[in-house]
CSV table of C-alpha atoms and ligand atoms in Angstrom, one decimal:
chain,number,residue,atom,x,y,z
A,1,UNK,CA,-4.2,14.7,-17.0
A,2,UNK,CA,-2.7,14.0,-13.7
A,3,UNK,CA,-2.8,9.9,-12.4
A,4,UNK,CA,-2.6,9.5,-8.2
A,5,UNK,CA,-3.0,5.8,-8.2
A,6,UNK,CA,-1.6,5.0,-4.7
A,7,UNK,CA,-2.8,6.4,-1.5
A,8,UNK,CA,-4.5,5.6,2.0
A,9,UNK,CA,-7.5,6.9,3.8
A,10,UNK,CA,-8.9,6.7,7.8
A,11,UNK,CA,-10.1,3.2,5.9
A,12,UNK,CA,-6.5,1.6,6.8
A,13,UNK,CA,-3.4,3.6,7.7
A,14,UNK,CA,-4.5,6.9,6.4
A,15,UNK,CA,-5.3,10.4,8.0
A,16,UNK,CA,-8.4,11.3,6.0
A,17,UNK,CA,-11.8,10.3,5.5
A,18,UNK,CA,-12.4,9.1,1.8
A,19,UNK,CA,-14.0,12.0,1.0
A,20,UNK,CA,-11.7,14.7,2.2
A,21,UNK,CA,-8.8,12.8,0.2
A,22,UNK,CA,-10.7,12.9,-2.6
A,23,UNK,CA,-11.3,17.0,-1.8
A,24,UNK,CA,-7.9,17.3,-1.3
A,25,UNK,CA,-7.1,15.0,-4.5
A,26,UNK,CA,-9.3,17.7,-6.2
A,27,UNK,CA,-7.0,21.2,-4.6
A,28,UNK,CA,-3.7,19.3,-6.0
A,29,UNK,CA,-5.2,18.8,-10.0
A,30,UNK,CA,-4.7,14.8,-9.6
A,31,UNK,CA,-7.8,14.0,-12.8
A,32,UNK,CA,-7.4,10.0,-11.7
A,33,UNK,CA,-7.4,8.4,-8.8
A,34,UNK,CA,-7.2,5.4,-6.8
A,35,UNK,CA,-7.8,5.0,-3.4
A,36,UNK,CA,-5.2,2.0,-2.2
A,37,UNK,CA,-6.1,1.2,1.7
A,38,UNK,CA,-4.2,-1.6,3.0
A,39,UNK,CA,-6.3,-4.8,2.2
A,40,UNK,CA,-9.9,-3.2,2.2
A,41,UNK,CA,-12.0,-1.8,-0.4
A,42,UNK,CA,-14.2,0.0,2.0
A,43,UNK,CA,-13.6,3.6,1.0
A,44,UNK,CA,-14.5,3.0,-2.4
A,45,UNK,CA,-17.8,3.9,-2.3
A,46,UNK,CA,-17.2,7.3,-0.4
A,47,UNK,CA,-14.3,7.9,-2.6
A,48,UNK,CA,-15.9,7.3,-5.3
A,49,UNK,CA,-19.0,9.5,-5.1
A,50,UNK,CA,-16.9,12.6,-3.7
A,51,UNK,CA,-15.1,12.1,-7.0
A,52,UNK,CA,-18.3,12.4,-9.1
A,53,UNK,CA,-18.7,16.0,-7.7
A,54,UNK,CA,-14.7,17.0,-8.9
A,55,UNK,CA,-15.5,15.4,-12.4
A,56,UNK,CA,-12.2,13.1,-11.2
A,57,UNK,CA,-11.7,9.3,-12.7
A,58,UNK,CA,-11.5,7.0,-9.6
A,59,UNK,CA,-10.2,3.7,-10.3
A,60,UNK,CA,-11.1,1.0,-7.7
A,61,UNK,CA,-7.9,0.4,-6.0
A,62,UNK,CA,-6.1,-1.9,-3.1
A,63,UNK,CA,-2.6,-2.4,-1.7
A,64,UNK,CA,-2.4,-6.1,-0.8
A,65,UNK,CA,0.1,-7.7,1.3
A,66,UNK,CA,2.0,-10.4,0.3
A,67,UNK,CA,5.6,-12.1,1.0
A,68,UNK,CA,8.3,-13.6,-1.3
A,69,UNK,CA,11.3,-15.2,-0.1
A,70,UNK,CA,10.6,-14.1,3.5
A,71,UNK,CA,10.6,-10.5,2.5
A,72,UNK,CA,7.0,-8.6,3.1
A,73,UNK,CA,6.2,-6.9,-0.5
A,74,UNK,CA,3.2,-4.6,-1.2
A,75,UNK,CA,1.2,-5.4,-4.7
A,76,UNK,CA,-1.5,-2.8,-5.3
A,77,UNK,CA,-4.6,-3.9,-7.8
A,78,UNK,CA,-6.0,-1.3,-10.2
A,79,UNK,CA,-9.2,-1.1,-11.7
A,80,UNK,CA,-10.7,-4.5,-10.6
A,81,UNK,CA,-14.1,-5.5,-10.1
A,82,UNK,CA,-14.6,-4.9,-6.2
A,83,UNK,CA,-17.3,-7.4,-6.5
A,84,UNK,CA,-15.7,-10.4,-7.6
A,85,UNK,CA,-16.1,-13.6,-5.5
A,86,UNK,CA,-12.7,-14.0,-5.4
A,87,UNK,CA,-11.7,-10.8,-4.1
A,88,UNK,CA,-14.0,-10.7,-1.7
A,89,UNK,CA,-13.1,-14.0,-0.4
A,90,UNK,CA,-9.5,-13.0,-0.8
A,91,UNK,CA,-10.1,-9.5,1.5
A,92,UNK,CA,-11.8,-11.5,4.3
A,93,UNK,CA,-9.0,-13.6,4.2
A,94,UNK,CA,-6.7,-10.7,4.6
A,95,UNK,CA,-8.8,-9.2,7.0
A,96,UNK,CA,-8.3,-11.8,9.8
A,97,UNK,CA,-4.8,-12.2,8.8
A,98,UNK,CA,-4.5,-8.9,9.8
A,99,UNK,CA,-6.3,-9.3,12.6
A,100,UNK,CA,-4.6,-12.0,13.9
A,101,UNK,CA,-1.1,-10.6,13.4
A,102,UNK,CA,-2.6,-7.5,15.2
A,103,UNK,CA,-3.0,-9.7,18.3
A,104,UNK,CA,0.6,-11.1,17.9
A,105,UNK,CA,2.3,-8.1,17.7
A,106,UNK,CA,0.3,-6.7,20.8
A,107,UNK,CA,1.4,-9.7,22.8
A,108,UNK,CA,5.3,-8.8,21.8
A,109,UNK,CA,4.6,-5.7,22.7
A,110,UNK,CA,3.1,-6.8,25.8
A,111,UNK,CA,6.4,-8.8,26.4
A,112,UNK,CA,8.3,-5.3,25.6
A,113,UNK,CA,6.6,-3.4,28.8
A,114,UNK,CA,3.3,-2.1,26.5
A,115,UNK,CA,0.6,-3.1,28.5
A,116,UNK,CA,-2.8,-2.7,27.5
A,117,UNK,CA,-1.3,-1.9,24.2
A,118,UNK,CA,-4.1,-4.1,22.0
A,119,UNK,CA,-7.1,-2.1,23.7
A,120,UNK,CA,-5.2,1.2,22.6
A,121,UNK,CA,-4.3,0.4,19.2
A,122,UNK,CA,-7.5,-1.1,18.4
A,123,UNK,CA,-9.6,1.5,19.8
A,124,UNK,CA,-6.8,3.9,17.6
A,125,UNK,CA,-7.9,1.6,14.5
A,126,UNK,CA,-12.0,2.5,15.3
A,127,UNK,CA,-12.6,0.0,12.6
A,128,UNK,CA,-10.3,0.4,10.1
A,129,UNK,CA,-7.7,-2.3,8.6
A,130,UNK,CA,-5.1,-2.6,12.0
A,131,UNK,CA,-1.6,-2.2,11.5
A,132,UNK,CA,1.6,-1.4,12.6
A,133,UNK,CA,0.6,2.7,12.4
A,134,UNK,CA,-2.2,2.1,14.8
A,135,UNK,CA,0.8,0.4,17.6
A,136,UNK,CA,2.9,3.1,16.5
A,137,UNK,CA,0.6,6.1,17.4
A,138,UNK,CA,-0.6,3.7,20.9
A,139,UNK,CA,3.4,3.4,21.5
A,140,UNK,CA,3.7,7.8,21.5
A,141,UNK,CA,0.6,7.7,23.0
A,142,UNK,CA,1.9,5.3,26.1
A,143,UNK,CA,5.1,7.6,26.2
A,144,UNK,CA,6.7,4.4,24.8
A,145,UNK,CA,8.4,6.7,22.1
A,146,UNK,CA,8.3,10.1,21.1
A,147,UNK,CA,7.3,9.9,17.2
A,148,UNK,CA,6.7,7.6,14.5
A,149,UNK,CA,9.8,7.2,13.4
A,150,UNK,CA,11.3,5.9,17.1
A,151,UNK,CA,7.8,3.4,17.0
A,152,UNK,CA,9.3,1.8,13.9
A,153,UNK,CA,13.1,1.6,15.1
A,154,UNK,CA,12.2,0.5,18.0
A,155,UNK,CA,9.2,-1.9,18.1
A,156,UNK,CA,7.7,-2.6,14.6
A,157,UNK,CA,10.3,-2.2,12.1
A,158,UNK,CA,12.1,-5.2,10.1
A,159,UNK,CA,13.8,-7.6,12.8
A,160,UNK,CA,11.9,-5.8,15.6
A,161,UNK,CA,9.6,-7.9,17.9
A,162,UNK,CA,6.6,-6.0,16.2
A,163,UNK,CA,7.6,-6.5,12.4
A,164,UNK,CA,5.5,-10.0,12.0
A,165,UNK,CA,5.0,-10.8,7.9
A,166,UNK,CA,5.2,-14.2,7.7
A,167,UNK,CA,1.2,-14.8,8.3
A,168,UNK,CA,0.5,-12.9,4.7
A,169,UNK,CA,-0.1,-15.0,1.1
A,170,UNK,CA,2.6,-15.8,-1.2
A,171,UNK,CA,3.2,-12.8,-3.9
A,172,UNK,CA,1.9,-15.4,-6.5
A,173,UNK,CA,-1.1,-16.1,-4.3
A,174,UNK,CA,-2.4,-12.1,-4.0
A,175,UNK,CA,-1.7,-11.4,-7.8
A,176,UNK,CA,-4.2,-14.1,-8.8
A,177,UNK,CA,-6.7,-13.3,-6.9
A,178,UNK,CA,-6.1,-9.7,-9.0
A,179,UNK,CA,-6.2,-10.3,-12.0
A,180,UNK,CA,-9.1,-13.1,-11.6
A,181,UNK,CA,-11.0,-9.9,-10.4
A,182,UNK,CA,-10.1,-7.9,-13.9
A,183,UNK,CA,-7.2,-6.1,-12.3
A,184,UNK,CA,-3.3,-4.8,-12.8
A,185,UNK,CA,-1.1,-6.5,-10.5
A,186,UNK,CA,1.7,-3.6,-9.6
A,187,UNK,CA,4.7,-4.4,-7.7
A,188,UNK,CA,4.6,-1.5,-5.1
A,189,UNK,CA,7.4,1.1,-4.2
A,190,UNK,CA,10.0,-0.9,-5.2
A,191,UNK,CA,12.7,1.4,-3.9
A,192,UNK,CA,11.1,0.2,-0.5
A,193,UNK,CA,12.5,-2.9,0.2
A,194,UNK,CA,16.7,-2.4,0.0
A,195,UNK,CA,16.9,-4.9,-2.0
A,196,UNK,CA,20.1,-5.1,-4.8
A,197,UNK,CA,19.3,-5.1,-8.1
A,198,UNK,CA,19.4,-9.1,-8.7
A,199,UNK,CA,17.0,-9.7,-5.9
A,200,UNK,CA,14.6,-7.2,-7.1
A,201,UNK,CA,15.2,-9.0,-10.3
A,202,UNK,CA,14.5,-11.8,-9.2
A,203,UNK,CA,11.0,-11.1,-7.3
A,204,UNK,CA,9.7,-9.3,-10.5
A,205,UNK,CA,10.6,-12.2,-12.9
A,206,UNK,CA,8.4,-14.1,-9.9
A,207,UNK,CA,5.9,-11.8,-10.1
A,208,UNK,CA,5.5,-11.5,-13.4
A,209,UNK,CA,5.5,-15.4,-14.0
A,210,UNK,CA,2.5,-15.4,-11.5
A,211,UNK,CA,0.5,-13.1,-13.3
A,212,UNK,CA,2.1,-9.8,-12.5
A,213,UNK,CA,1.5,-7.1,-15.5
A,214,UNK,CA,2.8,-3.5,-13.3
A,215,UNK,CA,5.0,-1.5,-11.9
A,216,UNK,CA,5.4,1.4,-9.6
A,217,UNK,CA,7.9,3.5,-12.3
A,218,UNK,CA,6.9,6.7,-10.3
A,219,UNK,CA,6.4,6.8,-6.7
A,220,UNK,CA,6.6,10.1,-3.6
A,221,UNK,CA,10.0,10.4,-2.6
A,222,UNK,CA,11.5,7.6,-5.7
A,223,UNK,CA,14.9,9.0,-7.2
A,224,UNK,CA,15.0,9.9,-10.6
A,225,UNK,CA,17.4,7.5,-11.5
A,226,UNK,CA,15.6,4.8,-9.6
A,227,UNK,CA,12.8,5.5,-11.8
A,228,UNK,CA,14.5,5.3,-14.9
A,229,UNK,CA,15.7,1.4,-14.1
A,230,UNK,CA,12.2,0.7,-13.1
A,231,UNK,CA,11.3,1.6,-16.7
A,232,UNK,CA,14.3,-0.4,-18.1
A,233,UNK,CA,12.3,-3.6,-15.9
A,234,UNK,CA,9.2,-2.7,-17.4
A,235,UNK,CA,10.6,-2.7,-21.1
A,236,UNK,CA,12.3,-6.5,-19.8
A,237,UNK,CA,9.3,-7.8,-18.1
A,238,UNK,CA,6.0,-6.4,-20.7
A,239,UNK,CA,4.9,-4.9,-17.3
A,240,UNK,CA,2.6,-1.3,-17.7
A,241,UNK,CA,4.0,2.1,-15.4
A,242,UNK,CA,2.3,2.7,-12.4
A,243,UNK,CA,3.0,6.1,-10.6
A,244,UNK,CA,1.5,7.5,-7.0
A,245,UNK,CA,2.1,9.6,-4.0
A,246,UNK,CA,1.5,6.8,-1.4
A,247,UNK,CA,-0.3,9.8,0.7
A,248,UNK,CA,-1.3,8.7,3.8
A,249,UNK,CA,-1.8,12.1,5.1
A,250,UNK,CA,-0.7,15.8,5.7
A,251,UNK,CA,3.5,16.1,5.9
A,252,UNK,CA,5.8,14.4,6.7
A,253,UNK,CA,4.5,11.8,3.5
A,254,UNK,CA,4.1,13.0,0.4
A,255,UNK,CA,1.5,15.0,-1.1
A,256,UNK,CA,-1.4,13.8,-3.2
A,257,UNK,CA,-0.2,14.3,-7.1
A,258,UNK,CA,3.4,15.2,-5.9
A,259,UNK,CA,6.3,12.6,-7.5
A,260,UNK,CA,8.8,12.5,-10.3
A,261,UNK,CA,8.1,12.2,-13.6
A,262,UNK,CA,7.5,9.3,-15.8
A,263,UNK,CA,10.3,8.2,-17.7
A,264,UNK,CA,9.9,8.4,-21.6
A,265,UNK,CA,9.1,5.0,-23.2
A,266,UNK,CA,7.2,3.2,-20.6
A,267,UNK,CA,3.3,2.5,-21.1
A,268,UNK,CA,1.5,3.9,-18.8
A,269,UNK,CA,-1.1,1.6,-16.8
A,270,UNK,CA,-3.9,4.2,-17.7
A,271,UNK,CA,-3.5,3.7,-21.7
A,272,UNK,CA,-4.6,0.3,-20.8
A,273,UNK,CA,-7.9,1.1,-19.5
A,274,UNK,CA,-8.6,4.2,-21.9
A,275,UNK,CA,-8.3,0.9,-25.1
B,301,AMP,P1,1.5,-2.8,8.1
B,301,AMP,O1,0.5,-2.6,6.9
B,301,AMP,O2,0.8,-3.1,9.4
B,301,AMP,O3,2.5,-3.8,7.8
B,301,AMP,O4,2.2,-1.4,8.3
B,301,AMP,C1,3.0,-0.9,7.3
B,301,AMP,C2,2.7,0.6,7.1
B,301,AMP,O5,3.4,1.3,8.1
B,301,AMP,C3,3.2,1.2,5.8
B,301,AMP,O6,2.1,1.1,4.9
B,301,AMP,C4,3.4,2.6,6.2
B,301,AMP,O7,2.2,3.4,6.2
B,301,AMP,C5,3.8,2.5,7.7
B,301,AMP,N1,5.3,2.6,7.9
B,301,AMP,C6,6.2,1.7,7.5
B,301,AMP,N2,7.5,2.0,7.9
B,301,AMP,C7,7.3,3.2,8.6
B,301,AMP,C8,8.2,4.1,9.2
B,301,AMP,N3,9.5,3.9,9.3
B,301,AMP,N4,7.7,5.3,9.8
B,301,AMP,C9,6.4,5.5,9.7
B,301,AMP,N5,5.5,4.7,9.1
B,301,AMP,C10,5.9,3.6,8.5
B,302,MN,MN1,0.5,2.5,5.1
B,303,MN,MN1,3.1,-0.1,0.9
B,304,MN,MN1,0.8,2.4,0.4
């Protein structure tokens, strides 16, 4: 049994179409998986009956954004029911946030020199959830920057005139709407946001006072050791382990099924839904 249960497709920020993630899902031995595209469930359906063909277990899935204390944190929902008023409601909602902050960022970017950059990035997007990838790849493609990497230093990473959060629902706010739908709430890569260990702390005590019920133990690219004081939080907190690649395409992110192991102890989000 191999869980993926974090990673993106063409449906947000990713480089493949539902299906070939799933295909690819299928090459690397992942058994379940969930498709997390920024703020959309759209892929769902695709991923879902690809997955059918590999005999895999997809779980619906989403990666919601959300802020706390000023700081922009990432809550995915497992296993939800994509049909539920509320998150429907709740994905529109994010859905013109997006769209909104989209048209802020291009005017910064405008102010930067980018002209022209919203017609680029949104014609980059062709549909999916806009974000900050989309300005990033119109940034290389403008000869702005020379990679990703630069995009973000430059333009759209934190304190840069593209890095705009503060639009996006309290952390409280996106794991209701979660576990209304029948969902885990899981507190995303949190070796992501430099944060020291009382701040983390404190956002998961926050989180978990909302609602919150997981964590990412076991993420691409997490440190071992990292891991292990994720599952000393979960053990504190009652929360269930969440593990995933975060794959949002071929190199230089990591591959589908590819991450650390999960630390001894912990229960796993997938014992939850196998009760
Ligand atoms: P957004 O959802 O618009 O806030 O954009 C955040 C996304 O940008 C993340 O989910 C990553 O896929 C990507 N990202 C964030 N930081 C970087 C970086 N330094 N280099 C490349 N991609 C990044
Ligand atoms: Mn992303
Ligand atoms: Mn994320
Ligand atoms: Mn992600």
């Amino acid at each position: 049994m191999l869980a993926d249960l974090h990673c993106h497709s063409l449906k947000s920020d990713g480089q493949l179409s539902p299906t070939d993630l799933v295909d690819r899902a299928a090459e690397m031995g992942v058994t379940m998986l969930a498709l997390t595209d920024h703020d959309t469930v759209n892929g769902i359906p695709e991923a879902r009956e690809q997955a059918q063909k590999h005999n895999i277990e997809l779980v619906s899935g989403i990666e919601f954004s959300s802020v706390w204390n000023g700081i922009g944190i990432h809550v995915v929902g497992l296993g939800f029911d994509e049909h539920h008023p509320d998150m429907k409601v709740a994905i529109a909602r994010q859905e013109s946030c997006r769209l909104e902050r989209a048209k802020t960022i291009a005017q910064r970017l405008e102010k930067q020199g980018a002209i022209g950059i919203w017609e680029k990035a949104e014609a980059i997007a062709n549909g999916a959830q806009i974000g900050r990838p989309h300005f990033a790849q119109a940034l290389i493609e403008m000869e702005k920057v020379s990679n990703m990497a630069q995009a973000f230093k430059r333009y759209l990473g934190a304190g840069k005139p593209g890095d705009v959060k503060t639009m996006w629902p309290d952390i409280s706010e996106v794991v209701g709407w979660i576990r209304a739908a029948g969902g885990v709430a899981v507190v995303a890569h949190p070796d992501k946001y430099k944060m020291t260990r009382t701040k983390l702390k404190c956002m998961l005590k926050a989180f978990s006072e909302a609602g919150g019920n997981g964590l990412e133990v076991v993420c691409g690219g997490m440190e071992a050791s990292f891991s292990r004081r994720m599952a000393e939080f979960c053990d504190e907190f009652g929360f269930m382990a969440s593990q995933g690649s975060d794959f949002h395409g071929p190199r230089p992110w990591s591959e589908l099924g590819k991450f650390g192991k999960m630390p001894e102890g912990v229960t796993p989000v997938w014992s939850h839904w196998a009760e």
